[in-house]
Coordinates of C-alpha atoms and ligand atoms in Angstrom, one line a residue:
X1 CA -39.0 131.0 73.6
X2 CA -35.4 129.9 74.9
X3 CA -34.3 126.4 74.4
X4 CA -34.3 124.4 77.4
X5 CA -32.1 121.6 78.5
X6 CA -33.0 118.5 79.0
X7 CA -31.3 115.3 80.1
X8 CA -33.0 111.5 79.3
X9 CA -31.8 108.2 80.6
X10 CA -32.2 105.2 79.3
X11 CA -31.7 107.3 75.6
X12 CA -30.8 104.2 73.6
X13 CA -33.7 101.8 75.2
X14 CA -37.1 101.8 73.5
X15 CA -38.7 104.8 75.0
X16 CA -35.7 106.5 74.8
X17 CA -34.8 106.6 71.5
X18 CA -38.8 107.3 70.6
X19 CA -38.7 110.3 73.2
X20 CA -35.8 111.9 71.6
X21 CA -37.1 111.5 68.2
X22 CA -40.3 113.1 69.4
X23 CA -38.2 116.0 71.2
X24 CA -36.3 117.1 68.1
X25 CA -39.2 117.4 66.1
X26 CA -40.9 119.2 68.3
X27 CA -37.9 121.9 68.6
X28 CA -36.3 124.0 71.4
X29 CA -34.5 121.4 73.1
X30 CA -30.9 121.1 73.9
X31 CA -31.1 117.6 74.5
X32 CA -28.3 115.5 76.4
X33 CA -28.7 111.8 76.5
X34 CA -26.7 109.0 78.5
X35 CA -26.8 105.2 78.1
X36 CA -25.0 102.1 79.5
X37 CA -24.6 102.2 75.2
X38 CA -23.4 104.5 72.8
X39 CA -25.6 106.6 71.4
X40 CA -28.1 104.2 69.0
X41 CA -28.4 105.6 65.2
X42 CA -31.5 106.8 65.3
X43 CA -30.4 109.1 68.4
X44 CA -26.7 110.5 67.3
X45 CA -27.6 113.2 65.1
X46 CA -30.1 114.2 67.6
X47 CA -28.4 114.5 70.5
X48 CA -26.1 117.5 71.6
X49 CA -24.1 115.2 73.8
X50 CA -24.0 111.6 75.0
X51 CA -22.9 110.3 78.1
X52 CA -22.0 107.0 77.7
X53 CA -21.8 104.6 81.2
X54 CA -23.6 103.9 84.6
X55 CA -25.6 106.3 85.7
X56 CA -25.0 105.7 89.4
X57 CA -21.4 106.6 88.6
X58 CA -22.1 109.5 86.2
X59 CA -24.2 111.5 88.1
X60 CA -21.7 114.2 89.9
X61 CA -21.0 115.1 86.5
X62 CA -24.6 116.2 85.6
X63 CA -24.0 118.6 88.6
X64 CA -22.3 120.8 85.9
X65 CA -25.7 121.1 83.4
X66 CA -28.4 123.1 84.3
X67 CA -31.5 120.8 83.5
X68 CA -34.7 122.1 83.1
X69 CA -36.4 119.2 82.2
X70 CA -35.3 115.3 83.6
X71 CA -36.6 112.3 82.0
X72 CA -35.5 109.5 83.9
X73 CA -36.1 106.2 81.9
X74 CA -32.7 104.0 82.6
X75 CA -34.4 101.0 84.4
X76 CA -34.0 97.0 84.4
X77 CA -37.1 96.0 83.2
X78 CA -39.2 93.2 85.1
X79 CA -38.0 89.8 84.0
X80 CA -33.9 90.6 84.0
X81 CA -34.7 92.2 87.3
X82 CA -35.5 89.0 88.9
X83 CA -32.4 87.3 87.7
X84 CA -30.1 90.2 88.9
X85 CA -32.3 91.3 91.8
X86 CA -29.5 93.1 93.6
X87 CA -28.1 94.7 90.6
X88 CA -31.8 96.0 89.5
X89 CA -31.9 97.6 92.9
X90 CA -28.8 99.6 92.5
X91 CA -30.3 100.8 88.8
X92 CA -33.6 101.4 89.5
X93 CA -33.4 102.7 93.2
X94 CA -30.2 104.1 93.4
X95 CA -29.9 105.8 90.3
X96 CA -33.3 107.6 90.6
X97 CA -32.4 108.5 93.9
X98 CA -29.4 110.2 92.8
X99 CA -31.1 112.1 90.1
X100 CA -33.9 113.0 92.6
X101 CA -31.0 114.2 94.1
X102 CA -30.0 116.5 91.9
X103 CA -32.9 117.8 90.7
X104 CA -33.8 118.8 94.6
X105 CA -30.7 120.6 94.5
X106 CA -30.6 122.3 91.5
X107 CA -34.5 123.5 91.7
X108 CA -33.4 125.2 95.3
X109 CA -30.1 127.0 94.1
X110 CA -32.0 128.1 91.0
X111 CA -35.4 128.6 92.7
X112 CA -37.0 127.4 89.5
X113 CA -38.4 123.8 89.6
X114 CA -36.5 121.1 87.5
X115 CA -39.1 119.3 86.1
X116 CA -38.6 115.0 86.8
X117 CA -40.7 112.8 84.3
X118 CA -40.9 109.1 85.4
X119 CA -42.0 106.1 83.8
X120 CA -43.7 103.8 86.2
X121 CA -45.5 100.7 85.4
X122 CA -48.5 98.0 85.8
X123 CA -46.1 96.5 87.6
X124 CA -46.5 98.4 90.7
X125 CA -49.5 96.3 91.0
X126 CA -49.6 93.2 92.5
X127 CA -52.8 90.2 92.8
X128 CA -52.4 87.5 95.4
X129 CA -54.2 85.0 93.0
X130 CA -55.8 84.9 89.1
X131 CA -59.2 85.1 90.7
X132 CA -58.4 88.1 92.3
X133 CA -57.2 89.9 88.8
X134 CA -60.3 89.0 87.0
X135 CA -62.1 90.4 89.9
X136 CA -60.6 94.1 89.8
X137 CA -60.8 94.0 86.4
X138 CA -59.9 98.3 85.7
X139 CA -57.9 99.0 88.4
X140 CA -57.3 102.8 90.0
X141 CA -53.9 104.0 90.6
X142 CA -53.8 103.4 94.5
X143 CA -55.5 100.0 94.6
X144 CA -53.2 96.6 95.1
X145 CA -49.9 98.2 95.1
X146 CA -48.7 95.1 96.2
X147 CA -46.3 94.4 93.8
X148 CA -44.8 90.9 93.3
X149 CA -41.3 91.5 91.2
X150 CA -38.2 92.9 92.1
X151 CA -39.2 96.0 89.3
X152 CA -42.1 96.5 90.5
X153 CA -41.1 97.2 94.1
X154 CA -38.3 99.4 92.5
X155 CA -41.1 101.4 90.6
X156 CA -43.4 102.0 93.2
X157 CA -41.1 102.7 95.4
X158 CA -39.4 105.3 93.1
X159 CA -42.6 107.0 92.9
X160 CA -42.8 107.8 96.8
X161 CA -39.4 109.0 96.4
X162 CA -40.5 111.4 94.2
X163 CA -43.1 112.5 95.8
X164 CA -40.8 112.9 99.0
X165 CA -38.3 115.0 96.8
X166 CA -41.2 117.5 95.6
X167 CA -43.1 117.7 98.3
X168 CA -41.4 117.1 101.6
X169 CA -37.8 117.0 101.0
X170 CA -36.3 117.6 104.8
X171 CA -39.3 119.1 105.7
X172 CA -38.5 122.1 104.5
X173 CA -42.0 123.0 103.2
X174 CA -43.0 123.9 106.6
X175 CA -40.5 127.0 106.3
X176 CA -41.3 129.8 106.6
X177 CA -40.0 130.7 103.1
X178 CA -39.6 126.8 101.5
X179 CA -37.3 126.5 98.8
X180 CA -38.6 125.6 95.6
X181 CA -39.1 121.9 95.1
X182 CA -38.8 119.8 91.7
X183 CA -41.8 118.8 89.9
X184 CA -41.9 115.4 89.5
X185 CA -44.2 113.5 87.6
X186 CA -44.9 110.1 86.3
X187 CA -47.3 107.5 84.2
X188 CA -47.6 104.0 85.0
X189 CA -47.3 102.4 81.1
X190 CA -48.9 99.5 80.0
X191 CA -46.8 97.4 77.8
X192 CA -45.2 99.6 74.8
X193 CA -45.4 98.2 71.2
X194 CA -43.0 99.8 68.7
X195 CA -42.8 99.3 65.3
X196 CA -39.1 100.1 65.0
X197 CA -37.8 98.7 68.2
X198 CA -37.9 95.7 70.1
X199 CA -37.7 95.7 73.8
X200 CA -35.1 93.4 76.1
X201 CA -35.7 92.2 79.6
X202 CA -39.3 93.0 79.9
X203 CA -42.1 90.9 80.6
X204 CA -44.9 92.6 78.2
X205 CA -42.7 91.6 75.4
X206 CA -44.7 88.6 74.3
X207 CA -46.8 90.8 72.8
X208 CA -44.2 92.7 70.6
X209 CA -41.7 89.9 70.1
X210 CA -45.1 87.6 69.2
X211 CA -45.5 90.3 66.2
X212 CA -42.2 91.4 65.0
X213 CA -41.6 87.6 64.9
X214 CA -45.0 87.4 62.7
X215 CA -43.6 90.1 60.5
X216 CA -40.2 88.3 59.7
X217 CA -42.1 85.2 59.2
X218 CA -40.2 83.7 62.2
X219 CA -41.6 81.2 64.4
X220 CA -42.6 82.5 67.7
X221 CA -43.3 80.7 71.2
X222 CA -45.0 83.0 73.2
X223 CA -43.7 82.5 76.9
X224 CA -47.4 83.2 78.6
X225 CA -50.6 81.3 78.4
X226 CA -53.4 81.8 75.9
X227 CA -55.3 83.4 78.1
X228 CA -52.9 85.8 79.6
X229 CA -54.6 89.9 79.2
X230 CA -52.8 93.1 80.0
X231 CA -53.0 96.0 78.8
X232 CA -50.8 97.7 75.6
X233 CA -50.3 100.8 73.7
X234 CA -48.7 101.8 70.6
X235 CA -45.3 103.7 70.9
X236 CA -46.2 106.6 70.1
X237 CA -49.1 107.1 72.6
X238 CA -46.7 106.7 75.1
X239 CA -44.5 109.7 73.7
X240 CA -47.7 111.8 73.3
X241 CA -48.7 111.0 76.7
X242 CA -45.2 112.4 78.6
X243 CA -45.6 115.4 76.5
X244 CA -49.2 115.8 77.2
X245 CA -48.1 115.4 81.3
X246 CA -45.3 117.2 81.3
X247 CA -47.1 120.2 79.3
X248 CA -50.0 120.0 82.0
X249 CA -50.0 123.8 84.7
X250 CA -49.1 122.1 87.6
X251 CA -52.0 123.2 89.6
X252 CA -54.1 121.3 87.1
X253 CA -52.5 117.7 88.3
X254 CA -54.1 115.8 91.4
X255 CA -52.2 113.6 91.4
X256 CA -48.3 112.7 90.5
X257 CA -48.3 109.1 89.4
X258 CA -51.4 108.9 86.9
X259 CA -52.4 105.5 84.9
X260 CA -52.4 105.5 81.4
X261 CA -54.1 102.9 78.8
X262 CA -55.0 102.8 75.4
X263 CA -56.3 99.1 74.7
X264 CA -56.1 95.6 76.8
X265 CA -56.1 92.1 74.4
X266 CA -55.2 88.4 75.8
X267 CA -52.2 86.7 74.3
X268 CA -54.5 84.8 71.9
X269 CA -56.0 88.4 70.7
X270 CA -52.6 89.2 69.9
X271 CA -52.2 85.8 67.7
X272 CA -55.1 85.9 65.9
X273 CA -54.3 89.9 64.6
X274 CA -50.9 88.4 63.9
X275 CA -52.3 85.3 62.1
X276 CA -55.0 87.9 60.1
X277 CA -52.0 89.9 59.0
X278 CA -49.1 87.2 58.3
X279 CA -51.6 83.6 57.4
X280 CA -48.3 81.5 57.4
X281 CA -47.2 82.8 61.3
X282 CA -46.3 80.0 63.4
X283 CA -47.3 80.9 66.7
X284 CA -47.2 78.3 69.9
X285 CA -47.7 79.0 73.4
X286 CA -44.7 77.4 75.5
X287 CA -45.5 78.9 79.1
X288 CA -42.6 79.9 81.2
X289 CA -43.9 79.4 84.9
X290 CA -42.0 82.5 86.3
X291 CA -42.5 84.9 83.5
X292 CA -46.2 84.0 83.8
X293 CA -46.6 84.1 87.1
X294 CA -45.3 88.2 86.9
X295 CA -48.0 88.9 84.1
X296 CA -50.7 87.0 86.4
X297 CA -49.7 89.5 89.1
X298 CA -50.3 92.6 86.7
X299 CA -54.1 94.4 86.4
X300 CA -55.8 93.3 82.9
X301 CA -56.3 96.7 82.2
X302 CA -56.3 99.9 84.3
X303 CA -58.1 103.2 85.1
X304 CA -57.3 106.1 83.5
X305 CA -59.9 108.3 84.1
X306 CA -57.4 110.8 86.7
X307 CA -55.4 111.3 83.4
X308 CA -58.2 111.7 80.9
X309 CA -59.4 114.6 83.7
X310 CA -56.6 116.2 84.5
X311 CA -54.4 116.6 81.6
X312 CA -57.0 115.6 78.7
X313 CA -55.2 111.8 78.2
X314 CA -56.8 110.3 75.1
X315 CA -54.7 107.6 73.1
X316 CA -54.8 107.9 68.8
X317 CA -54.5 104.5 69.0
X318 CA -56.9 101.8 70.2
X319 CA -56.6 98.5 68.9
X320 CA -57.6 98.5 65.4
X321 CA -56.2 102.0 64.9
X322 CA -52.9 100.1 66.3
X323 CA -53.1 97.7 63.9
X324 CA -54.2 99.2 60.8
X325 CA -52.4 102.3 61.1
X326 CA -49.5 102.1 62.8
X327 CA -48.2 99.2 63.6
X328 CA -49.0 96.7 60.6
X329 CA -47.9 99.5 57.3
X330 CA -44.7 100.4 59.4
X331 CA -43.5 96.7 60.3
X332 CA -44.5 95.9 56.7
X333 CA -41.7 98.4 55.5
X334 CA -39.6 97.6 58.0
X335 CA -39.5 94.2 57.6
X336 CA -40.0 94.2 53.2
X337 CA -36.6 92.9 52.8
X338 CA -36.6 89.9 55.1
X339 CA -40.0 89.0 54.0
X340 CA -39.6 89.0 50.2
X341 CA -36.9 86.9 51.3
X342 CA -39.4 84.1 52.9
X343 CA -41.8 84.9 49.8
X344 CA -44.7 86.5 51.9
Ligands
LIG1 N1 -42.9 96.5 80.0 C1 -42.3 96.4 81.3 C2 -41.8 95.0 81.6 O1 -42.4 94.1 81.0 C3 -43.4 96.7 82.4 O2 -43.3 98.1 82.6 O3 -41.0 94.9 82.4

């Protein structure tokens, strides 16, 4: 099999720099990254050439690569979005667009589709009130898209423009002999929980920074209520899962934008696992009013079942696999040093 070429955004962010781990072990990828960074460590040797700068600005220059495969995860994530609304626009919006752009394009000239692999997110969901969260409970992927945050518009959004770009793009598919379109696809994540990686910006991160925290025997005070319940999933389900899409015939998909989930725990869930693993965690809960007012608006877990049908979606990890083993034997190497430090 030839090696294909792929491009991913975002490289040096969390999912990033898991996806192009996952890529190069699989094999057969020429992969080319770009970042507002340069390339992170665990990415350099990996990658066949990084692109470091804004994407909005670096685009014109992709016009030169002939991508097969586009994963697009450069994105302000949900809490810095509502500080620099504008400027999230212009990431989120603008550079998708301009890759949708190019992947329009390119798939035409070559009259092969460039495949476009999104991450989308709970927060394209949106709940008027508390009451009305607890009372959808699992939610399906076109229910209360009525996002609240500034991300979450951006995501949803994105998604139709997707869709637009490989489906309807100028209306060319009622040619008489349509060019080939891109094949775009995307998951809406819960929040992601590495064990190597924390994430920046986000709004899920209570629950990672809660237990990396834990882990280094640094105090933590979560930013959302007690009571607070989304839905999670270990890093690597997440990597599996965009494999497991973007490997699906396309004829088998129903959909484009498919939920994904692999377990759903209240902040105090995540405490007590965190005091059960690390006894001397100081944990407190210091709600920030806008930070919890996003989460409120997000589903406390989500229906999967279009994935689980379609493309055979089935996490490895649900919540005690998560914490027994993956995430609690990694963090403990990770973090050996630091804690034989603070004698744990
Ligand atoms: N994890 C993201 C955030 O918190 C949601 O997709 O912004």
């Amino acid at each position: 099999m030839s090696e294909k070429t792929v491009l991913v955004t975002g490289a040096c962010g969390e999912i990033g720099q898991a996806l192009v781990q996952g890529l190069a072990k699989r094999g057969g990828y020429r992969i080319v990254t770009t970042d507002l960074l340069p390339p992170a460590e665990a990415i350099q040797p990996l990658t066949s050439e990084h692109v470091q700068g804004d994407l909005v600005y670096r685009v014109k220059q992709f016009y030169d690569y002939d991508f097969d495969i586009i994963f697009h995860l450069a994105a302000s994530l949900s809490s810095k979005a509502e500080v620099a609304t504008e400027e999230a626009h212009r990431i989120n919006v603008e550079g998708t667009m301009q890759l949708l752009m190019l992947a329009a394009y390119k798939s035409a000239k070559r009259g092969r589709a460039v495949q476009f692999l999104f991450p989308s997110s709970i927060a394209a969901y949106g709940f008027s009130s508390l009451e009305e969260k607890h009372r959808a409970g699992r939610v399906k992927e076109d229910d209360y898209n009525t996002p609240h945050t500034m991300y979450g518009c951006n995501k949803l959004y994105c998604e139709k423009l997707g869709i637009y770009y490989s489906r309807y793009y100028g209306q060319r598919h009622l040619d008489p002999d349509p060019p080939v379109m891109c094949d775009f696809r995307a998951i809406r994540f819960p929040g992601l929980i590495s064990a190597y990686t924390v994430p920046s910006g986000g709004t899920s991160d209570y629950g990672p920074e809660m237990l990396h925290h834990a882990a280094q025997g640094l105090p933590y005070a979560c930013f959302v209520r007690e009571d607070t319940q989304i839905s999670f999933m270990a890093m690597p389900d997440a990597i599996k899962a965009i494999f497991m899409l973007m490997d699906a015939p396309r004829e088998q998909l129903t959909r484009q934008v498919y939920n994904i989930t692999a377990f759903s725990l209240t902040a105090a869930d995540f405490r007590k696992r965190a005091l059960a693993a690390f006894p001397s965690a100081q944990i407190t809960f210091q709600p920030n009013p806008r930070r919890q007012g996003i989460v409120d608006s997000w589903p406390e877990d989500v229906d999967d079942s279009a994935a689980r049908r379609d493309w055979g979606w089935q996490p490895d990890y649900d919540v005690d696999r998560f914490f027994e083993e993956y995430f609690l034997p990694e963090i403990r190497k990770r973090y050996k040093n630091v804690r034989a430090r603070t004698n744990e």
